[in-house]
PDB file of C-alpha atoms in Angstrom:
ATOM      1  CA  UNK A 949       0.051  15.248  13.353  1.00  0.00           C
ATOM      2  CA  UNK A 950      -2.757  15.475  10.822  1.00  0.00           C
ATOM      3  CA  UNK A 951      -2.821  12.769   8.150  1.00  0.00           C
ATOM      4  CA  UNK A 952      -1.767  13.745   4.630  1.00  0.00           C
ATOM      5  CA  UNK A 953      -2.333  12.623   1.088  1.00  0.00           C
ATOM      6  CA  UNK A 954       1.049  12.423  -0.665  1.00  0.00           C
ATOM      7  CA  UNK A 955       0.462  12.904  -4.421  1.00  0.00           C
ATOM      8  CA  UNK A 956       3.142  11.911  -6.919  1.00  0.00           C
ATOM      9  CA  UNK A 957       2.906  14.411  -9.776  1.00  0.00           C
ATOM     10  CA  UNK A 958       4.515  14.056 -13.223  1.00  0.00           C
ATOM     11  CA  UNK A 959       2.828  17.057 -14.944  1.00  0.00           C
ATOM     12  CA  UNK A 960       1.053  14.834 -17.468  1.00  0.00           C
ATOM     13  CA  UNK A 961      -2.538  15.607 -18.433  1.00  0.00           C
ATOM     14  CA  UNK A 962      -3.640  13.261 -15.633  1.00  0.00           C
ATOM     15  CA  UNK A 963      -2.044  15.375 -12.918  1.00  0.00           C
ATOM     16  CA  UNK A 964      -4.868  17.910 -12.767  1.00  0.00           C
ATOM     17  CA  UNK A 965      -7.675  15.318 -12.322  1.00  0.00           C
ATOM     18  CA  UNK A 966      -5.571  13.582  -9.671  1.00  0.00           C
ATOM     19  CA  UNK A 967      -5.146  16.785  -7.668  1.00  0.00           C
ATOM     20  CA  UNK A 968      -8.880  17.508  -7.975  1.00  0.00           C
ATOM     21  CA  UNK A 969      -9.711  14.065  -6.595  1.00  0.00           C
ATOM     22  CA  UNK A 970      -7.193  14.468  -3.794  1.00  0.00           C
ATOM     23  CA  UNK A 971      -8.830  17.789  -2.896  1.00  0.00           C
ATOM     24  CA  UNK A 972     -12.239  16.088  -2.658  1.00  0.00           C
ATOM     25  CA  UNK A 973     -10.847  13.197  -0.623  1.00  0.00           C
ATOM     26  CA  UNK A 974      -8.888  15.509   1.673  1.00  0.00           C
ATOM     27  CA  UNK A 975     -12.099  17.318   2.592  1.00  0.00           C
ATOM     28  CA  UNK A 976     -13.821  14.028   3.475  1.00  0.00           C
ATOM     29  CA  UNK A 977     -10.873  12.717   5.485  1.00  0.00           C
ATOM     30  CA  UNK A 978      -9.949  16.105   6.987  1.00  0.00           C
ATOM     31  CA  UNK A 979      -6.400  15.630   5.758  1.00  0.00           C
ATOM     32  CA  UNK A 980      -3.660  17.793   4.258  1.00  0.00           C
ATOM     33  CA  UNK A 981      -2.180  17.464   0.747  1.00  0.00           C
ATOM     34  CA  UNK A 982       1.471  17.281  -0.262  1.00  0.00           C
ATOM     35  CA  UNK A 983       2.499  17.292  -3.919  1.00  0.00           C
ATOM     36  CA  UNK A 984       5.751  15.481  -4.718  1.00  0.00           C
ATOM     37  CA  UNK A 985       7.669  15.721  -7.988  1.00  0.00           C
ATOM     38  CA  UNK A 986      11.015  14.238  -8.944  1.00  0.00           C
ATOM     39  CA  UNK A 987      13.038  16.329 -11.391  1.00  0.00           C
ATOM     40  CA  UNK A 988      14.918  14.353 -14.062  1.00  0.00           C
ATOM     41  CA  UNK A 989      18.342  15.834 -13.150  1.00  0.00           C
ATOM     42  CA  UNK A 990      19.418  16.209 -16.770  1.00  0.00           C
ATOM     43  CA  UNK A 991      23.004  17.115 -16.001  1.00  0.00           C
ATOM     44  CA  UNK A 992      25.901  16.436 -18.430  1.00  0.00           C
ATOM     45  CA  UNK A 993      28.125  13.710 -17.049  1.00  0.00           C
ATOM     46  CA  UNK A 994      31.261  15.893 -17.189  1.00  0.00           C
ATOM     47  CA  UNK A 995      29.696  18.797 -15.277  1.00  0.00           C
ATOM     48  CA  UNK A 996      31.497  19.970 -12.156  1.00  0.00           C
ATOM     49  CA  UNK A 997      29.714  19.991  -8.812  1.00  0.00           C
ATOM     50  CA  UNK A 998      28.812  23.693  -8.923  1.00  0.00           C
ATOM     51  CA  UNK A 999      27.357  23.460 -12.437  1.00  0.00           C
ATOM     52  CA  UNK A1000      25.455  20.332 -11.475  1.00  0.00           C
ATOM     53  CA  UNK A1001      23.908  22.008  -8.458  1.00  0.00           C
ATOM     54  CA  UNK A1002      22.921  25.054 -10.519  1.00  0.00           C
ATOM     55  CA  UNK A1003      21.234  22.959 -13.213  1.00  0.00           C
ATOM     56  CA  UNK A1004      19.308  20.922 -10.653  1.00  0.00           C
ATOM     57  CA  UNK A1005      18.311  24.122  -8.862  1.00  0.00           C
ATOM     58  CA  UNK A1006      16.894  25.517 -12.108  1.00  0.00           C
ATOM     59  CA  UNK A1007      14.938  22.278 -12.662  1.00  0.00           C
ATOM     60  CA  UNK A1008      13.505  22.511  -9.165  1.00  0.00           C
ATOM     61  CA  UNK A1009      12.500  26.160  -9.604  1.00  0.00           C
ATOM     62  CA  UNK A1010      10.733  25.361 -12.877  1.00  0.00           C
ATOM     63  CA  UNK A1011       8.934  22.373 -11.331  1.00  0.00           C
ATOM     64  CA  UNK A1012       7.847  24.437  -8.320  1.00  0.00           C
ATOM     65  CA  UNK A1013       6.363  27.072 -10.632  1.00  0.00           C
ATOM     66  CA  UNK A1014       4.440  24.377 -12.521  1.00  0.00           C
ATOM     67  CA  UNK A1015       3.150  22.947  -9.241  1.00  0.00           C
ATOM     68  CA  UNK A1016       1.893  26.344  -8.116  1.00  0.00           C
ATOM     69  CA  UNK A1017       0.205  26.830 -11.480  1.00  0.00           C
ATOM     70  CA  UNK A1018      -1.397  23.397 -11.110  1.00  0.00           C
ATOM     71  CA  UNK A1019      -2.883  24.037  -7.671  1.00  0.00           C
ATOM     72  CA  UNK A1020      -4.179  27.440  -8.792  1.00  0.00           C
ATOM     73  CA  UNK A1021      -5.850  25.803 -11.809  1.00  0.00           C
ATOM     74  CA  UNK A1022      -7.551  23.288  -9.523  1.00  0.00           C
ATOM     75  CA  UNK A1023      -8.701  26.051  -7.202  1.00  0.00           C
ATOM     76  CA  UNK A1024      -6.580  25.228  -4.166  1.00  0.00           C
ATOM     77  CA  UNK A1025      -5.069  27.916  -2.007  1.00  0.00           C
ATOM     78  CA  UNK A1026      -1.305  27.715  -1.564  1.00  0.00           C
ATOM     79  CA  UNK A1027      -1.665  27.392   2.204  1.00  0.00           C
ATOM     80  CA  UNK A1028      -3.748  24.227   1.715  1.00  0.00           C
ATOM     81  CA  UNK A1029      -0.918  22.387  -0.038  1.00  0.00           C
ATOM     82  CA  UNK A1030       2.722  21.687   0.707  1.00  0.00           C
ATOM     83  CA  UNK A1031       5.209  21.058  -2.109  1.00  0.00           C
ATOM     84  CA  UNK A1032       8.219  18.780  -2.311  1.00  0.00           C
ATOM     85  CA  UNK A1033      10.453  18.897  -5.387  1.00  0.00           C
ATOM     86  CA  UNK A1034      13.444  16.578  -5.302  1.00  0.00           C
ATOM     87  CA  UNK A1035      16.110  15.005  -7.462  1.00  0.00           C
ATOM     88  CA  UNK A1036      16.370  12.058  -5.058  1.00  0.00           C
ATOM     89  CA  UNK A1037      14.915   8.570  -5.462  1.00  0.00           C
ATOM     90  CA  UNK A1038      11.179   8.767  -4.739  1.00  0.00           C
ATOM     91  CA  UNK A1039      11.042   5.470  -2.867  1.00  0.00           C
ATOM     92  CA  UNK A1040      13.756   6.607  -0.474  1.00  0.00           C
ATOM     93  CA  UNK A1041      12.068   9.971  -0.039  1.00  0.00           C
ATOM     94  CA  UNK A1042       8.708   8.356   0.778  1.00  0.00           C
ATOM     95  CA  UNK A1043      10.297   6.017   3.302  1.00  0.00           C
ATOM     96  CA  UNK A1044      11.853   8.859   5.266  1.00  0.00           C
ATOM     97  CA  UNK A1045      10.038   9.550   8.511  1.00  0.00           C
ATOM     98  CA  UNK A1046      10.661  13.262   8.045  1.00  0.00           C
ATOM     99  CA  UNK A1047       8.596  13.139   4.825  1.00  0.00           C
ATOM    100  CA  UNK A1048       5.826  10.662   5.626  1.00  0.00           C
ATOM    101  CA  UNK A1049       3.987  10.228   8.888  1.00  0.00           C
ATOM    102  CA  UNK A1050       2.285   7.089  10.190  1.00  0.00           C
ATOM    103  CA  UNK A1051      -1.145   8.122   8.923  1.00  0.00           C
ATOM    104  CA  UNK A1052      -0.084   9.397   5.490  1.00  0.00           C
ATOM    105  CA  UNK A1053      -1.262   7.769   2.236  1.00  0.00           C
ATOM    106  CA  UNK A1054       0.541   7.863  -1.121  1.00  0.00           C
ATOM    107  CA  UNK A1055      -1.623   8.577  -4.195  1.00  0.00           C
ATOM    108  CA  UNK A1056      -0.681   7.547  -7.743  1.00  0.00           C
ATOM    109  CA  UNK A1057      -2.512   8.130 -11.016  1.00  0.00           C
ATOM    110  CA  UNK A1058      -3.272   5.320 -13.469  1.00  0.00           C
ATOM    111  CA  UNK A1059      -3.233   6.294 -17.131  1.00  0.00           C
ATOM    112  CA  UNK A1060      -5.011   3.383 -18.820  1.00  0.00           C
ATOM    113  CA  UNK A1061      -4.166  -0.168 -19.747  1.00  0.00           C
ATOM    114  CA  UNK A1062      -0.673   0.478 -21.063  1.00  0.00           C
ATOM    115  CA  UNK A1063       0.453   2.419 -18.021  1.00  0.00           C
ATOM    116  CA  UNK A1064      -1.351   0.052 -15.685  1.00  0.00           C
ATOM    117  CA  UNK A1065       0.515  -2.924 -17.096  1.00  0.00           C
ATOM    118  CA  UNK A1066       3.739  -1.035 -16.542  1.00  0.00           C
ATOM    119  CA  UNK A1067       2.597  -0.137 -13.047  1.00  0.00           C
ATOM    120  CA  UNK A1068       1.971  -3.748 -12.100  1.00  0.00           C
ATOM    121  CA  UNK A1069       4.631  -5.468 -14.177  1.00  0.00           C
ATOM    122  CA  UNK A1070       7.587  -3.126 -14.454  1.00  0.00           C
ATOM    123  CA  UNK A1071       8.247   0.620 -14.287  1.00  0.00           C
ATOM    124  CA  UNK A1072       9.462   3.382 -12.002  1.00  0.00           C
ATOM    125  CA  UNK A1073       6.084   3.299 -10.283  1.00  0.00           C
ATOM    126  CA  UNK A1074       6.412  -0.443  -9.706  1.00  0.00           C
ATOM    127  CA  UNK A1075       9.570   0.272  -7.745  1.00  0.00           C
ATOM    128  CA  UNK A1076       7.674   2.782  -5.639  1.00  0.00           C
ATOM    129  CA  UNK A1077       5.055   0.158  -4.821  1.00  0.00           C
ATOM    130  CA  UNK A1078       7.681  -2.504  -4.143  1.00  0.00           C
ATOM    131  CA  UNK A1079      10.089  -0.319  -2.191  1.00  0.00           C
ATOM    132  CA  UNK A1080       7.670   1.934  -0.288  1.00  0.00           C
ATOM    133  CA  UNK A1081       6.057   0.192   2.646  1.00  0.00           C
ATOM    134  CA  UNK A1082       3.243   2.717   2.962  1.00  0.00           C
ATOM    135  CA  UNK A1083      -0.488   2.628   2.140  1.00  0.00           C
ATOM    136  CA  UNK A1084      -0.956   3.467  -1.546  1.00  0.00           C
ATOM    137  CA  UNK A1085      -4.026   4.444  -3.567  1.00  0.00           C
ATOM    138  CA  UNK A1086      -3.744   4.004  -7.340  1.00  0.00           C
ATOM    139  CA  UNK A1087      -6.445   6.010  -9.132  1.00  0.00           C
ATOM    140  CA  UNK A1088      -7.821   5.374 -12.663  1.00  0.00           C
ATOM    141  CA  UNK A1089      -7.672   8.440 -14.890  1.00  0.00           C
ATOM    142  CA  UNK A1090     -11.447   8.593 -15.470  1.00  0.00           C
ATOM    143  CA  UNK A1091     -12.481   8.493 -11.814  1.00  0.00           C
ATOM    144  CA  UNK A1092     -14.329  11.717 -10.972  1.00  0.00           C
ATOM    145  CA  UNK A1093     -15.366  11.258  -7.331  1.00  0.00           C
ATOM    146  CA  UNK A1094     -14.622   9.352  -4.151  1.00  0.00           C
ATOM    147  CA  UNK A1095     -17.649   7.419  -2.932  1.00  0.00           C
ATOM    148  CA  UNK A1096     -16.340   3.983  -1.885  1.00  0.00           C
ATOM    149  CA  UNK A1097     -19.081   1.630  -0.725  1.00  0.00           C
ATOM    150  CA  UNK A1098     -17.135  -1.622  -0.477  1.00  0.00           C
ATOM    151  CA  UNK A1099     -13.513  -2.731  -0.196  1.00  0.00           C
ATOM    152  CA  UNK A1100     -12.989  -6.008  -2.045  1.00  0.00           C
ATOM    153  CA  UNK A1101      -9.929  -7.523  -0.378  1.00  0.00           C
ATOM    154  CA  UNK A1102      -8.024 -10.194  -2.300  1.00  0.00           C
ATOM    155  CA  UNK A1103      -6.534 -12.646   0.211  1.00  0.00           C
ATOM    156  CA  UNK A1104      -4.922 -16.060   0.492  1.00  0.00           C
ATOM    157  CA  UNK A1105      -4.235 -18.152   3.574  1.00  0.00           C
ATOM    158  CA  UNK A1106      -0.665 -18.454   2.273  1.00  0.00           C
ATOM    159  CA  UNK A1107      -0.173 -14.661   2.617  1.00  0.00           C
ATOM    160  CA  UNK A1108      -2.081 -13.466   5.714  1.00  0.00           C
ATOM    161  CA  UNK A1109      -3.407  -9.946   5.347  1.00  0.00           C
ATOM    162  CA  UNK A1110      -1.913  -7.172   7.452  1.00  0.00           C
ATOM    163  CA  UNK A1111      -4.929  -6.820   9.720  1.00  0.00           C
ATOM    164  CA  UNK A1112      -3.623  -3.770  11.547  1.00  0.00           C
ATOM    165  CA  UNK A1113      -3.040  -1.944   8.260  1.00  0.00           C
ATOM    166  CA  UNK A1114      -6.454  -2.960   6.919  1.00  0.00           C
ATOM    167  CA  UNK A1115      -8.118  -1.823  10.142  1.00  0.00           C
ATOM    168  CA  UNK A1116      -6.274   1.476   9.906  1.00  0.00           C
ATOM    169  CA  UNK A1117      -7.392   1.939   6.295  1.00  0.00           C
ATOM    170  CA  UNK A1118     -10.988   1.229   7.283  1.00  0.00           C
ATOM    171  CA  UNK A1119     -10.790   3.746  10.116  1.00  0.00           C
ATOM    172  CA  UNK A1120      -9.355   6.297   7.672  1.00  0.00           C
ATOM    173  CA  UNK A1121     -12.292   5.794   5.307  1.00  0.00           C
ATOM    174  CA  UNK A1122     -14.854   5.578   8.115  1.00  0.00           C
ATOM    175  CA  UNK A1123     -16.759   8.672   6.898  1.00  0.00           C
ATOM    176  CA  UNK A1124     -17.780   6.645   3.818  1.00  0.00           C
ATOM    177  CA  UNK A1125     -19.197   3.720   5.875  1.00  0.00           C
ATOM    178  CA  UNK A1126     -17.335   1.222   3.745  1.00  0.00           C
ATOM    179  CA  UNK A1127     -18.227  -2.481   3.920  1.00  0.00           C
ATOM    180  CA  UNK A1128     -15.779  -5.365   3.436  1.00  0.00           C
ATOM    181  CA  UNK A1129     -15.747  -8.396   1.179  1.00  0.00           C
ATOM    182  CA  UNK A1130     -12.871 -10.883   1.209  1.00  0.00           C
ATOM    183  CA  UNK A1131     -12.293 -12.907  -1.943  1.00  0.00           C
ATOM    184  CA  UNK A1132      -9.880 -15.710  -2.738  1.00  0.00           C
ATOM    185  CA  UNK A1133      -9.120 -17.997  -5.668  1.00  0.00           C
ATOM    186  CA  UNK A1134      -8.480 -21.640  -4.804  1.00  0.00           C
ATOM    187  CA  UNK A1135      -6.064 -23.205  -7.290  1.00  0.00           C
ATOM    188  CA  UNK A1136      -5.009 -26.827  -7.590  1.00  0.00           C
ATOM    189  CA  UNK A1137      -2.050 -26.063  -5.324  1.00  0.00           C
ATOM    190  CA  UNK A1138      -4.214 -24.644  -2.532  1.00  0.00           C
ATOM    191  CA  UNK A1139      -5.894 -26.388   0.375  1.00  0.00           C
ATOM    192  CA  UNK A1140      -9.660 -25.641   0.154  1.00  0.00           C
ATOM    193  CA  UNK A1141     -10.187 -26.251   3.883  1.00  0.00           C
ATOM    194  CA  UNK A1142      -7.387 -23.843   4.810  1.00  0.00           C
ATOM    195  CA  UNK A1143      -8.858 -21.230   2.458  1.00  0.00           C
ATOM    196  CA  UNK A1144     -12.322 -21.548   3.987  1.00  0.00           C
ATOM    197  CA  UNK A1145     -10.995 -21.472   7.544  1.00  0.00           C
ATOM    198  CA  UNK A1146      -8.993 -18.329   6.906  1.00  0.00           C
ATOM    199  CA  UNK A1147     -11.929 -16.528   5.303  1.00  0.00           C
ATOM    200  CA  UNK A1148     -14.190 -17.468   8.207  1.00  0.00           C
ATOM    201  CA  UNK A1149     -11.585 -16.093  10.596  1.00  0.00           C
ATOM    202  CA  UNK A1150     -11.394 -12.789   8.713  1.00  0.00           C
ATOM    203  CA  UNK A1151     -15.187 -12.539   8.525  1.00  0.00           C
ATOM    204  CA  UNK A1152     -15.376 -12.855  12.303  1.00  0.00           C
ATOM    205  CA  UNK A1153     -12.543 -10.432  13.033  1.00  0.00           C
ATOM    206  CA  UNK A1154     -14.001  -7.749  10.753  1.00  0.00           C
ATOM    207  CA  UNK A1155     -17.686  -8.336  11.457  1.00  0.00           C
ATOM    208  CA  UNK A1156     -18.058  -4.740  12.685  1.00  0.00           C
ATOM    209  CA  UNK A1157     -17.382  -3.687   9.070  1.00  0.00           C
ATOM    210  CA  UNK A1158     -20.079  -5.953   7.627  1.00  0.00           C
ATOM    211  CA  UNK A1159     -17.474  -8.418   6.344  1.00  0.00           C
ATOM    212  CA  UNK A1160     -18.509 -11.184   3.943  1.00  0.00           C
ATOM    213  CA  UNK A1161     -16.452 -13.501   1.747  1.00  0.00           C
ATOM    214  CA  UNK A1162     -16.506 -15.407  -1.540  1.00  0.00           C
ATOM    215  CA  UNK A1163     -14.407 -18.323  -2.802  1.00  0.00           C
ATOM    216  CA  UNK A1164     -13.711 -18.889  -6.498  1.00  0.00           C
ATOM    217  CA  UNK A1165     -12.528 -22.085  -8.177  1.00  0.00           C
ATOM    218  CA  UNK A1166     -11.461 -23.295 -11.581  1.00  0.00           C
ATOM    219  CA  UNK A1167     -10.567 -21.817 -14.945  1.00  0.00           C
ATOM    220  CA  UNK A1168     -13.449 -19.304 -14.914  1.00  0.00           C
ATOM    221  CA  UNK A1169     -12.589 -17.864 -11.498  1.00  0.00           C
ATOM    222  CA  UNK A1170     -11.254 -14.559 -12.801  1.00  0.00           C
ATOM    223  CA  UNK A1171     -14.178 -14.082 -15.176  1.00  0.00           C
ATOM    224  CA  UNK A1172     -16.582 -14.704 -12.293  1.00  0.00           C
ATOM    225  CA  UNK A1173     -14.718 -12.263 -10.047  1.00  0.00           C
ATOM    226  CA  UNK A1174     -14.751  -9.602 -12.746  1.00  0.00           C
ATOM    227  CA  UNK A1175     -18.477 -10.020 -13.325  1.00  0.00           C
ATOM    228  CA  UNK A1176     -19.218  -9.968  -9.596  1.00  0.00           C
ATOM    229  CA  UNK A1177     -17.090  -6.929  -8.792  1.00  0.00           C
ATOM    230  CA  UNK A1178     -18.428  -4.915 -11.728  1.00  0.00           C
ATOM    231  CA  UNK A1179     -21.889  -5.400 -10.245  1.00  0.00           C
ATOM    232  CA  UNK A1180     -20.853  -3.664  -7.000  1.00  0.00           C
ATOM    233  CA  UNK A1181     -21.162   0.133  -7.309  1.00  0.00           C
ATOM    234  CA  UNK A1182     -18.146   2.129  -6.102  1.00  0.00           C
ATOM    235  CA  UNK A1183     -16.099  -0.902  -5.136  1.00  0.00           C
ATOM    236  CA  UNK A1184     -12.364  -0.612  -4.496  1.00  0.00           C
ATOM    237  CA  UNK A1185      -9.917  -3.485  -4.869  1.00  0.00           C
ATOM    238  CA  UNK A1186      -7.514  -3.990  -1.950  1.00  0.00           C
ATOM    239  CA  UNK A1187      -4.270  -5.946  -2.257  1.00  0.00           C
ATOM    240  CA  UNK A1188      -1.258  -6.277   0.004  1.00  0.00           C
ATOM    241  CA  UNK A1189       2.406  -5.905  -0.724  1.00  0.00           C
ATOM    242  CA  UNK A1190       4.095  -9.303  -0.848  1.00  0.00           C
ATOM    243  CA  UNK A1191       0.804 -11.113  -1.452  1.00  0.00           C
ATOM    244  CA  UNK A1192      -0.038 -13.516  -4.240  1.00  0.00           C
ATOM    245  CA  UNK A1193      -2.202 -10.824  -5.831  1.00  0.00           C
ATOM    246  CA  UNK A1194       0.746  -8.532  -6.490  1.00  0.00           C
ATOM    247  CA  UNK A1195       3.516 -11.135  -6.884  1.00  0.00           C
ATOM    248  CA  UNK A1196       1.898 -13.696  -9.141  1.00  0.00           C
ATOM    249  CA  UNK A1197       1.939 -12.891 -12.875  1.00  0.00           C
ATOM    250  CA  UNK A1198      -1.425 -14.587 -13.502  1.00  0.00           C
ATOM    251  CA  UNK A1199      -3.129 -12.618 -10.737  1.00  0.00           C
ATOM    252  CA  UNK A1200      -1.619  -9.345 -11.918  1.00  0.00           C
ATOM    253  CA  UNK A1201      -2.554  -9.831 -15.560  1.00  0.00           C
ATOM    254  CA  UNK A1202      -6.103 -11.078 -15.107  1.00  0.00           C
ATOM    255  CA  UNK A1203      -7.220  -9.909 -11.718  1.00  0.00           C
ATOM    256  CA  UNK A1204      -5.652  -6.501 -11.277  1.00  0.00           C
ATOM    257  CA  UNK A1205      -5.320  -5.261 -14.853  1.00  0.00           C
ATOM    258  CA  UNK A1206      -8.806  -6.380 -15.909  1.00  0.00           C
ATOM    259  CA  UNK A1207     -10.652  -5.347 -12.779  1.00  0.00           C
ATOM    260  CA  UNK A1208      -9.048  -1.963 -12.294  1.00  0.00           C
ATOM    261  CA  UNK A1209      -8.854  -0.774 -15.885  1.00  0.00           C
ATOM    262  CA  UNK A1210     -12.117  -2.137 -17.251  1.00  0.00           C
ATOM    263  CA  UNK A1211     -14.073  -1.313 -14.120  1.00  0.00           C
ATOM    264  CA  UNK A1212     -12.413   2.042 -13.417  1.00  0.00           C
ATOM    265  CA  UNK A1213     -11.735   0.610  -9.974  1.00  0.00           C
ATOM    266  CA  UNK A1214      -9.161   2.207  -7.673  1.00  0.00           C
ATOM    267  CA  UNK A1215      -6.533  -0.060  -6.173  1.00  0.00           C
ATOM    268  CA  UNK A1216      -5.557   0.216  -2.496  1.00  0.00           C
ATOM    269  CA  UNK A1217      -2.247  -1.365  -1.573  1.00  0.00           C
ATOM    270  CA  UNK A1218      -1.611  -2.225   2.057  1.00  0.00           C
ATOM    271  CA  UNK A1219       1.927  -2.299   3.470  1.00  0.00           C
ATOM    272  CA  UNK A1220       3.348  -5.566   4.786  1.00  0.00           C
TER     273      UNK A1220
END
């Protein structure tokens, strides 16, 4: 089955740019596109079952019409895109094998600092990231093209990276000839030797992808990372579900929020 990009659409002003980017990426990856929208299910609590079903049906019909209008605006043909409108929990929907295949990738849109903080610290989208064990791409609103040159992978020896998932992501983006750089921050609670040994191991295992690594120490570590990453054109930050990068408040606030928002850097999230 051909891989697909699964776009979560909320009909905000950022939906159109997201679909345009997905169209560009789909051409590069030779993949299909599926647009997914969850209707709010604004049904009065005392409604009977028949009335409830009718109201939800009307919501779905309206959302489907808006989706069709959206893909026409972007210039996509209807046969190029599949649509899924649901009242069900998005995380459950995305975890269903009938909806997502092994090679599919979920795409989310980032709407600036405020939304990004919600994304990483607490919101409906956070639940999708936490509850959906699928590859996810979170896209800044001002990104206009897909030309990744390097994946900057945040790792820690305490949370080994999912090497199979990373390898699969690299194979997916092979047309872009992406290189790898592993980075880690050594805190006072970390073992420097264990950090170095793990990075050396990853460098060797991913040498076919031009893997390198950098270690950061001390209070200025995040500032140094930010400066370094901003100097790399078209770099993408890669984190893993369950890792320190996504779980630790300090890492989320300084590393992810600053790097992604200020640098307009997409975030790739690997499943466990």
